[in-house]
């Protein structure tokens, strides 16, 4: 903890601690249904019914692509999720909730909300803005400032990825190979 209240280290520590404790609590709720926090994140993302590219699911679930593929395979085996080729870009795969997945998400969502309500965290709309909505709004604002590409249109994200790839290739081309590296003599 910092000597100065409100220092960046305090923010990071508090956010990390809150995330870990909340994950532990919700993990216990989801464990009865043999679902992980990561699986819950995937179900929540897909609950909008739009279907999402696996790359987007990977980003939103904070999972590397290989790990996400294994997780989605498990959800497919449980008949909670299905995958289809994206009709607009046949190179991409989109994930969707099955009818059973929608029912399971709704059932688990009630259990998760009940667990959060026990903590006094409710997203129920009242006459004034509830504290949980304030916190979620503030955290979303922080995330947007830390990751401006999060809500960027796909073309902008593609351009940024292309620039990163070009920069990586340029850096690789300009780095000396072991044969070109100067040798040292001691």
Short mmCIF file of N, CA and C in Angstrom, two decimals, residues 16-162:
data_model
loop_
_atom_site.label_atom_id
_atom_site.label_comp_id
_atom_site.label_asym_id
_atom_site.label_seq_id
_atom_site.Cartn_x
_atom_site.Cartn_y
_atom_site.Cartn_z
N UNK A 16 -7.65 -5.31 -8.36
CA UNK A 16 -7.22 -6.72 -8.41
C UNK A 16 -7.87 -7.52 -7.30
N UNK A 17 -7.85 -6.99 -6.10
CA UNK A 17 -8.45 -7.69 -4.95
C UNK A 17 -9.95 -7.89 -5.14
N UNK A 18 -10.64 -6.83 -5.58
CA UNK A 18 -12.09 -6.93 -5.81
C UNK A 18 -12.39 -7.96 -6.89
N UNK A 19 -11.62 -7.97 -7.98
CA UNK A 19 -11.85 -8.94 -9.06
C UNK A 19 -11.65 -10.36 -8.56
N UNK A 20 -10.61 -10.58 -7.80
CA UNK A 20 -10.34 -11.93 -7.28
C UNK A 20 -11.42 -12.41 -6.33
N UNK A 21 -11.85 -11.53 -5.43
CA UNK A 21 -12.89 -11.92 -4.48
C UNK A 21 -14.23 -12.15 -5.17
N UNK A 22 -14.57 -11.28 -6.12
CA UNK A 22 -15.82 -11.46 -6.86
C UNK A 22 -15.77 -12.73 -7.71
N UNK A 23 -14.64 -12.98 -8.34
CA UNK A 23 -14.49 -14.21 -9.14
C UNK A 23 -14.63 -15.44 -8.26
N UNK A 24 -14.05 -15.40 -7.07
CA UNK A 24 -14.16 -16.53 -6.15
C UNK A 24 -15.62 -16.77 -5.77
N UNK A 25 -16.32 -15.69 -5.45
CA UNK A 25 -17.73 -15.81 -5.04
C UNK A 25 -18.59 -16.35 -6.19
N UNK A 26 -18.44 -15.75 -7.37
CA UNK A 26 -19.25 -16.19 -8.51
C UNK A 26 -18.81 -17.57 -8.98
N UNK A 27 -17.53 -17.87 -8.85
CA UNK A 27 -17.04 -19.21 -9.19
C UNK A 27 -17.72 -20.27 -8.36
N UNK A 28 -17.96 -19.98 -7.08
CA UNK A 28 -18.67 -20.93 -6.21
C UNK A 28 -20.11 -21.12 -6.66
N UNK A 29 -20.75 -20.04 -7.10
CA UNK A 29 -22.13 -20.13 -7.60
C UNK A 29 -22.17 -20.98 -8.87
N UNK A 30 -21.21 -20.76 -9.77
CA UNK A 30 -21.19 -21.45 -11.05
C UNK A 30 -20.69 -22.88 -10.95
N UNK A 31 -19.92 -23.18 -9.90
CA UNK A 31 -19.32 -24.52 -9.75
C UNK A 31 -20.39 -25.60 -9.63
N UNK A 32 -21.54 -25.26 -9.06
CA UNK A 32 -22.63 -26.24 -8.96
C UNK A 32 -23.04 -26.76 -10.33
N UNK A 33 -22.83 -25.95 -11.36
CA UNK A 33 -23.19 -26.33 -12.72
C UNK A 33 -21.96 -26.65 -13.57
N UNK A 34 -20.83 -26.87 -12.91
CA UNK A 34 -19.57 -27.21 -13.58
C UNK A 34 -19.23 -26.19 -14.67
N UNK A 35 -19.41 -24.90 -14.35
CA UNK A 35 -19.09 -23.84 -15.28
C UNK A 35 -18.05 -22.93 -14.63
N UNK A 36 -17.05 -22.53 -15.39
CA UNK A 36 -16.01 -21.64 -14.89
C UNK A 36 -16.41 -20.19 -15.12
N UNK A 37 -15.68 -19.29 -14.49
CA UNK A 37 -15.88 -17.86 -14.72
C UNK A 37 -15.69 -17.54 -16.21
N UNK A 38 -14.69 -18.14 -16.81
CA UNK A 38 -14.42 -17.89 -18.23
C UNK A 38 -15.59 -18.38 -19.08
N UNK A 39 -16.14 -19.55 -18.74
CA UNK A 39 -17.31 -20.06 -19.45
C UNK A 39 -18.50 -19.13 -19.29
N UNK A 40 -18.67 -18.60 -18.08
CA UNK A 40 -19.75 -17.65 -17.81
C UNK A 40 -19.58 -16.39 -18.66
N UNK A 41 -18.35 -15.90 -18.77
CA UNK A 41 -18.10 -14.71 -19.59
C UNK A 41 -18.50 -14.97 -21.04
N UNK A 42 -18.18 -16.15 -21.54
CA UNK A 42 -18.54 -16.49 -22.92
C UNK A 42 -20.05 -16.52 -23.07
N UNK A 43 -20.75 -17.19 -22.14
CA UNK A 43 -22.21 -17.25 -22.22
C UNK A 43 -22.82 -15.86 -22.17
N UNK A 44 -22.30 -14.99 -21.31
CA UNK A 44 -22.83 -13.63 -21.19
C UNK A 44 -22.64 -12.84 -22.48
N UNK A 45 -21.49 -12.97 -23.10
CA UNK A 45 -21.24 -12.27 -24.35
C UNK A 45 -22.19 -12.76 -25.44
N UNK A 46 -22.37 -14.07 -25.52
CA UNK A 46 -23.20 -14.64 -26.58
C UNK A 46 -24.69 -14.48 -26.31
N UNK A 47 -25.07 -14.08 -25.10
CA UNK A 47 -26.48 -13.98 -24.72
C UNK A 47 -27.22 -12.90 -25.50
N UNK A 48 -26.50 -12.01 -26.19
CA UNK A 48 -27.19 -10.97 -26.96
C UNK A 48 -27.81 -11.52 -28.24
N UNK A 49 -27.50 -12.79 -28.57
CA UNK A 49 -28.12 -13.45 -29.72
C UNK A 49 -27.54 -13.07 -31.07
N UNK A 50 -26.56 -12.19 -31.10
CA UNK A 50 -26.01 -11.75 -32.37
C UNK A 50 -24.95 -12.69 -32.94
N UNK A 51 -24.38 -13.52 -32.09
CA UNK A 51 -23.25 -14.32 -32.53
C UNK A 51 -22.02 -13.43 -32.61
N UNK A 52 -20.90 -13.96 -32.23
CA UNK A 52 -19.68 -13.15 -32.21
C UNK A 52 -18.52 -13.94 -32.79
N UNK A 53 -17.64 -13.26 -33.53
CA UNK A 53 -16.44 -13.94 -34.04
C UNK A 53 -15.60 -14.45 -32.87
N UNK A 54 -14.97 -15.58 -33.09
CA UNK A 54 -14.16 -16.18 -32.03
C UNK A 54 -13.07 -15.21 -31.56
N UNK A 55 -12.51 -14.41 -32.46
CA UNK A 55 -11.48 -13.45 -32.06
C UNK A 55 -12.05 -12.43 -31.06
N UNK A 56 -13.27 -11.99 -31.27
CA UNK A 56 -13.91 -11.05 -30.35
C UNK A 56 -14.21 -11.73 -29.02
N UNK A 57 -14.67 -12.97 -29.08
CA UNK A 57 -14.96 -13.71 -27.84
C UNK A 57 -13.67 -13.88 -27.04
N UNK A 58 -12.58 -14.17 -27.73
CA UNK A 58 -11.28 -14.32 -27.08
C UNK A 58 -10.90 -13.05 -26.34
N UNK A 59 -11.06 -11.92 -27.00
CA UNK A 59 -10.71 -10.64 -26.39
C UNK A 59 -11.61 -10.33 -25.20
N UNK A 60 -12.92 -10.45 -25.39
CA UNK A 60 -13.87 -10.09 -24.33
C UNK A 60 -13.79 -11.05 -23.14
N UNK A 61 -13.45 -12.31 -23.38
CA UNK A 61 -13.34 -13.28 -22.29
C UNK A 61 -11.94 -13.26 -21.67
N UNK A 62 -11.05 -12.45 -22.22
CA UNK A 62 -9.67 -12.35 -21.74
C UNK A 62 -8.96 -13.70 -21.76
N UNK A 63 -9.12 -14.40 -22.87
CA UNK A 63 -8.50 -15.71 -23.03
C UNK A 63 -7.70 -15.76 -24.32
N UNK A 64 -6.56 -16.43 -24.31
CA UNK A 64 -5.83 -16.62 -25.57
C UNK A 64 -6.65 -17.52 -26.49
N UNK A 65 -6.49 -17.36 -27.81
CA UNK A 65 -7.32 -18.12 -28.76
C UNK A 65 -7.33 -19.63 -28.54
N UNK A 66 -6.19 -20.23 -28.25
CA UNK A 66 -6.15 -21.68 -28.04
C UNK A 66 -6.97 -22.12 -26.84
N UNK A 67 -6.87 -21.37 -25.75
CA UNK A 67 -7.63 -21.67 -24.55
C UNK A 67 -9.12 -21.49 -24.81
N UNK A 68 -9.46 -20.42 -25.53
CA UNK A 68 -10.87 -20.18 -25.86
C UNK A 68 -11.42 -21.33 -26.70
N UNK A 69 -10.66 -21.80 -27.66
CA UNK A 69 -11.13 -22.90 -28.51
C UNK A 69 -11.46 -24.12 -27.67
N UNK A 70 -10.60 -24.46 -26.71
CA UNK A 70 -10.87 -25.61 -25.84
C UNK A 70 -12.12 -25.37 -25.00
N UNK A 71 -12.28 -24.16 -24.48
CA UNK A 71 -13.45 -23.83 -23.67
C UNK A 71 -14.72 -23.92 -24.52
N UNK A 72 -14.70 -23.34 -25.70
CA UNK A 72 -15.88 -23.38 -26.57
C UNK A 72 -16.18 -24.82 -26.98
N UNK A 73 -15.15 -25.63 -27.21
CA UNK A 73 -15.37 -27.06 -27.50
C UNK A 73 -16.15 -27.71 -26.36
N UNK A 74 -15.79 -27.39 -25.12
CA UNK A 74 -16.50 -27.94 -23.96
C UNK A 74 -17.95 -27.46 -23.92
N UNK A 75 -18.16 -26.18 -24.22
CA UNK A 75 -19.52 -25.63 -24.23
C UNK A 75 -20.35 -26.23 -25.37
N UNK A 76 -19.71 -26.52 -26.49
CA UNK A 76 -20.38 -27.20 -27.60
C UNK A 76 -20.77 -28.61 -27.18
N UNK A 77 -19.86 -29.31 -26.52
CA UNK A 77 -20.14 -30.67 -26.05
C UNK A 77 -21.32 -30.69 -25.07
N UNK A 78 -21.51 -29.60 -24.34
CA UNK A 78 -22.62 -29.51 -23.37
C UNK A 78 -23.89 -28.95 -24.02
N UNK A 79 -23.83 -28.72 -25.34
CA UNK A 79 -24.96 -28.19 -26.09
C UNK A 79 -25.39 -26.81 -25.58
N UNK A 80 -24.42 -25.99 -25.21
CA UNK A 80 -24.71 -24.62 -24.77
C UNK A 80 -24.36 -23.61 -25.87
N UNK A 81 -23.43 -23.97 -26.73
CA UNK A 81 -22.91 -23.08 -27.77
C UNK A 81 -22.82 -23.85 -29.07
N UNK A 82 -22.99 -23.15 -30.18
CA UNK A 82 -22.68 -23.73 -31.48
C UNK A 82 -21.90 -22.71 -32.30
N UNK A 83 -21.19 -23.20 -33.31
CA UNK A 83 -20.37 -22.35 -34.17
C UNK A 83 -20.85 -22.46 -35.61
N UNK A 84 -20.74 -21.35 -36.31
CA UNK A 84 -21.08 -21.31 -37.73
C UNK A 84 -20.06 -20.44 -38.46
N UNK A 85 -19.89 -20.71 -39.73
CA UNK A 85 -19.05 -19.86 -40.56
C UNK A 85 -19.76 -18.52 -40.72
N UNK A 86 -19.00 -17.44 -40.59
CA UNK A 86 -19.55 -16.09 -40.73
C UNK A 86 -20.00 -15.90 -42.18
N UNK A 87 -21.27 -15.58 -42.41
CA UNK A 87 -21.76 -15.43 -43.79
C UNK A 87 -21.12 -14.25 -44.53
N UNK A 88 -20.64 -13.24 -43.80
CA UNK A 88 -20.02 -12.07 -44.43
C UNK A 88 -18.53 -12.28 -44.71
N UNK A 89 -17.90 -13.11 -43.92
CA UNK A 89 -16.46 -13.37 -44.07
C UNK A 89 -16.25 -14.85 -43.80
N UNK A 90 -16.21 -15.64 -44.82
CA UNK A 90 -16.20 -17.09 -44.67
C UNK A 90 -14.92 -17.62 -44.02
N UNK A 91 -13.95 -16.74 -43.78
CA UNK A 91 -12.73 -17.16 -43.08
C UNK A 91 -12.93 -17.15 -41.58
N UNK A 92 -13.98 -16.52 -41.11
CA UNK A 92 -14.22 -16.37 -39.67
C UNK A 92 -15.31 -17.32 -39.20
N UNK A 93 -15.18 -17.67 -37.93
CA UNK A 93 -16.18 -18.51 -37.26
C UNK A 93 -16.89 -17.65 -36.22
N UNK A 94 -18.21 -17.75 -36.18
CA UNK A 94 -19.00 -17.03 -35.17
C UNK A 94 -19.58 -18.05 -34.20
N UNK A 95 -19.65 -17.65 -32.93
CA UNK A 95 -20.22 -18.50 -31.89
C UNK A 95 -21.57 -17.93 -31.46
N UNK A 96 -22.50 -18.84 -31.15
CA UNK A 96 -23.85 -18.48 -30.74
C UNK A 96 -24.26 -19.37 -29.58
N UNK A 97 -25.24 -18.90 -28.79
CA UNK A 97 -25.84 -19.77 -27.78
C UNK A 97 -26.89 -20.65 -28.44
N UNK A 98 -26.97 -21.89 -28.00
CA UNK A 98 -28.06 -22.77 -28.41
C UNK A 98 -29.29 -22.39 -27.59
N UNK A 99 -30.44 -22.98 -27.92
CA UNK A 99 -31.65 -22.74 -27.11
C UNK A 99 -31.39 -23.17 -25.67
N UNK A 100 -30.73 -24.32 -25.50
CA UNK A 100 -30.39 -24.77 -24.15
C UNK A 100 -29.42 -23.78 -23.49
N UNK A 101 -28.47 -23.25 -24.24
CA UNK A 101 -27.52 -22.28 -23.72
C UNK A 101 -28.23 -21.01 -23.24
N UNK A 102 -29.25 -20.56 -23.99
CA UNK A 102 -30.01 -19.37 -23.57
C UNK A 102 -30.75 -19.64 -22.26
N UNK A 103 -31.34 -20.84 -22.15
CA UNK A 103 -32.05 -21.19 -20.91
C UNK A 103 -31.08 -21.27 -19.73
N UNK A 104 -29.93 -21.92 -19.96
CA UNK A 104 -28.93 -22.04 -18.89
C UNK A 104 -28.39 -20.67 -18.50
N UNK A 105 -28.13 -19.82 -19.47
CA UNK A 105 -27.65 -18.47 -19.16
C UNK A 105 -28.67 -17.73 -18.31
N UNK A 106 -29.94 -17.78 -18.69
CA UNK A 106 -30.98 -17.09 -17.92
C UNK A 106 -31.07 -17.62 -16.49
N UNK A 107 -31.00 -18.94 -16.35
CA UNK A 107 -31.08 -19.55 -15.02
C UNK A 107 -29.87 -19.16 -14.18
N UNK A 108 -28.68 -19.24 -14.76
CA UNK A 108 -27.46 -18.89 -14.02
C UNK A 108 -27.40 -17.39 -13.74
N UNK A 109 -27.90 -16.59 -14.66
CA UNK A 109 -27.92 -15.14 -14.45
C UNK A 109 -28.74 -14.80 -13.21
N UNK A 110 -29.85 -15.47 -13.01
CA UNK A 110 -30.66 -15.25 -11.80
C UNK A 110 -29.86 -15.61 -10.55
N UNK A 111 -29.15 -16.72 -10.59
CA UNK A 111 -28.35 -17.14 -9.43
C UNK A 111 -27.22 -16.15 -9.15
N UNK A 112 -26.56 -15.69 -10.20
CA UNK A 112 -25.47 -14.73 -10.04
C UNK A 112 -26.01 -13.42 -9.47
N UNK A 113 -27.12 -12.95 -10.02
CA UNK A 113 -27.72 -11.70 -9.52
C UNK A 113 -28.14 -11.83 -8.06
N UNK A 114 -28.68 -12.99 -7.69
CA UNK A 114 -29.07 -13.22 -6.29
C UNK A 114 -27.84 -13.18 -5.39
N UNK A 115 -26.74 -13.76 -5.83
CA UNK A 115 -25.51 -13.74 -5.04
C UNK A 115 -25.00 -12.31 -4.88
N UNK A 116 -25.06 -11.53 -5.95
CA UNK A 116 -24.61 -10.14 -5.87
C UNK A 116 -25.56 -9.31 -5.00
N UNK A 117 -26.85 -9.62 -5.06
CA UNK A 117 -27.82 -8.89 -4.24
C UNK A 117 -27.55 -9.11 -2.75
N UNK A 118 -27.06 -10.31 -2.40
CA UNK A 118 -26.70 -10.58 -1.00
C UNK A 118 -25.60 -9.63 -0.52
N UNK A 119 -24.79 -9.16 -1.46
CA UNK A 119 -23.71 -8.22 -1.12
C UNK A 119 -24.20 -6.77 -1.15
N UNK A 120 -25.46 -6.59 -1.52
CA UNK A 120 -25.97 -5.23 -1.66
C UNK A 120 -25.63 -4.64 -3.01
N UNK A 121 -25.22 -5.49 -3.96
CA UNK A 121 -24.91 -5.03 -5.32
C UNK A 121 -26.09 -5.42 -6.19
N UNK A 122 -26.83 -4.42 -6.61
CA UNK A 122 -28.01 -4.68 -7.43
C UNK A 122 -27.99 -3.76 -8.63
N UNK A 123 -28.45 -4.25 -9.75
CA UNK A 123 -28.56 -3.41 -10.93
C UNK A 123 -30.01 -3.03 -11.18
N UNK A 124 -30.86 -3.24 -10.18
CA UNK A 124 -32.26 -2.87 -10.32
C UNK A 124 -32.36 -1.36 -10.46
N UNK A 125 -33.21 -0.92 -11.37
CA UNK A 125 -33.38 0.50 -11.60
C UNK A 125 -34.25 1.08 -10.48
N UNK A 126 -33.73 2.11 -9.83
CA UNK A 126 -34.47 2.80 -8.79
C UNK A 126 -34.63 4.25 -9.23
N UNK A 127 -35.16 5.08 -8.37
CA UNK A 127 -35.33 6.48 -8.73
C UNK A 127 -33.99 7.16 -8.98
N UNK A 128 -32.98 6.81 -8.22
CA UNK A 128 -31.66 7.37 -8.47
C UNK A 128 -30.76 6.25 -8.99
N UNK A 129 -29.60 6.62 -9.48
CA UNK A 129 -28.68 5.64 -10.05
C UNK A 129 -28.09 4.82 -8.92
N UNK A 130 -28.22 3.49 -8.98
CA UNK A 130 -27.66 2.66 -7.91
C UNK A 130 -26.14 2.70 -7.90
N UNK A 131 -25.54 2.52 -6.71
CA UNK A 131 -24.08 2.56 -6.61
C UNK A 131 -23.38 1.56 -7.55
N UNK A 132 -23.97 0.38 -7.75
CA UNK A 132 -23.33 -0.60 -8.63
C UNK A 132 -23.26 -0.08 -10.06
N UNK A 133 -24.30 0.59 -10.51
CA UNK A 133 -24.30 1.15 -11.86
C UNK A 133 -23.23 2.24 -11.97
N UNK A 134 -23.08 3.04 -10.92
CA UNK A 134 -22.02 4.07 -10.90
C UNK A 134 -20.65 3.41 -11.03
N UNK A 135 -20.43 2.35 -10.26
CA UNK A 135 -19.15 1.65 -10.28
C UNK A 135 -18.90 1.04 -11.65
N UNK A 136 -19.90 0.37 -12.20
CA UNK A 136 -19.74 -0.26 -13.52
C UNK A 136 -19.48 0.80 -14.57
N UNK A 137 -20.20 1.91 -14.50
CA UNK A 137 -19.98 3.00 -15.45
C UNK A 137 -18.58 3.57 -15.34
N UNK A 138 -18.12 3.77 -14.10
CA UNK A 138 -16.77 4.30 -13.90
C UNK A 138 -15.71 3.33 -14.40
N UNK A 139 -15.91 2.04 -14.16
CA UNK A 139 -14.94 1.04 -14.63
C UNK A 139 -14.96 0.94 -16.16
N UNK A 140 -16.15 0.98 -16.77
CA UNK A 140 -16.22 0.97 -18.23
C UNK A 140 -15.52 2.18 -18.83
N UNK A 141 -15.70 3.35 -18.18
CA UNK A 141 -15.03 4.56 -18.64
C UNK A 141 -13.51 4.40 -18.55
N UNK A 142 -13.03 3.83 -17.44
CA UNK A 142 -11.61 3.58 -17.27
C UNK A 142 -11.09 2.62 -18.34
N UNK A 143 -11.83 1.56 -18.60
CA UNK A 143 -11.44 0.58 -19.62
C UNK A 143 -11.37 1.25 -20.99
N UNK A 144 -12.35 2.08 -21.30
CA UNK A 144 -12.35 2.77 -22.60
C UNK A 144 -11.14 3.69 -22.74
N UNK A 145 -10.74 4.34 -21.64
CA UNK A 145 -9.57 5.21 -21.70
C UNK A 145 -8.28 4.40 -21.81
N UNK A 146 -8.25 3.23 -21.18
CA UNK A 146 -7.05 2.39 -21.24
C UNK A 146 -6.97 1.62 -22.55
N UNK A 147 -8.12 1.32 -23.17
CA UNK A 147 -8.17 0.53 -24.40
C UNK A 147 -9.10 1.21 -25.40
N UNK A 148 -8.65 2.31 -26.03
CA UNK A 148 -9.52 3.04 -26.94
C UNK A 148 -9.97 2.21 -28.14
N UNK A 149 -9.24 1.18 -28.51
CA UNK A 149 -9.62 0.35 -29.66
C UNK A 149 -10.79 -0.57 -29.32
N UNK A 150 -11.15 -0.65 -28.04
CA UNK A 150 -12.21 -1.56 -27.60
C UNK A 150 -13.51 -1.32 -28.36
N UNK A 151 -13.89 -0.07 -28.56
CA UNK A 151 -15.14 0.23 -29.24
C UNK A 151 -14.92 0.78 -30.64
N UNK A 152 -13.70 0.66 -31.13
CA UNK A 152 -13.42 1.14 -32.47
C UNK A 152 -14.11 0.25 -33.50
N UNK A 153 -14.52 0.84 -34.63
CA UNK A 153 -15.13 0.01 -35.67
C UNK A 153 -14.14 -1.03 -36.17
N UNK A 154 -14.64 -2.16 -36.70
CA UNK A 154 -13.74 -3.22 -37.16
C UNK A 154 -12.67 -2.73 -38.12
N UNK A 155 -13.00 -1.79 -39.01
CA UNK A 155 -12.01 -1.29 -39.96
C UNK A 155 -10.86 -0.61 -39.23
N UNK A 156 -11.16 0.12 -38.16
CA UNK A 156 -10.12 0.79 -37.37
C UNK A 156 -9.25 -0.24 -36.67
N UNK A 157 -9.89 -1.28 -36.10
CA UNK A 157 -9.13 -2.33 -35.43
C UNK A 157 -8.24 -3.05 -36.44
N UNK A 158 -8.77 -3.30 -37.65
CA UNK A 158 -7.98 -3.98 -38.67
C UNK A 158 -6.79 -3.11 -39.07
N UNK A 159 -7.01 -1.80 -39.23
CA UNK A 159 -5.92 -0.90 -39.59
C UNK A 159 -4.85 -0.90 -38.51
N UNK A 160 -5.27 -0.88 -37.24
CA UNK A 160 -4.31 -0.90 -36.13
C UNK A 160 -3.52 -2.21 -36.13
N UNK A 161 -4.21 -3.32 -36.37
CA UNK A 161 -3.54 -4.62 -36.40
C UNK A 161 -2.56 -4.68 -37.57
N UNK A 162 -2.95 -4.11 -38.71
CA UNK A 162 -2.08 -4.09 -39.89
C UNK A 162 -0.83 -3.26 -39.61
#
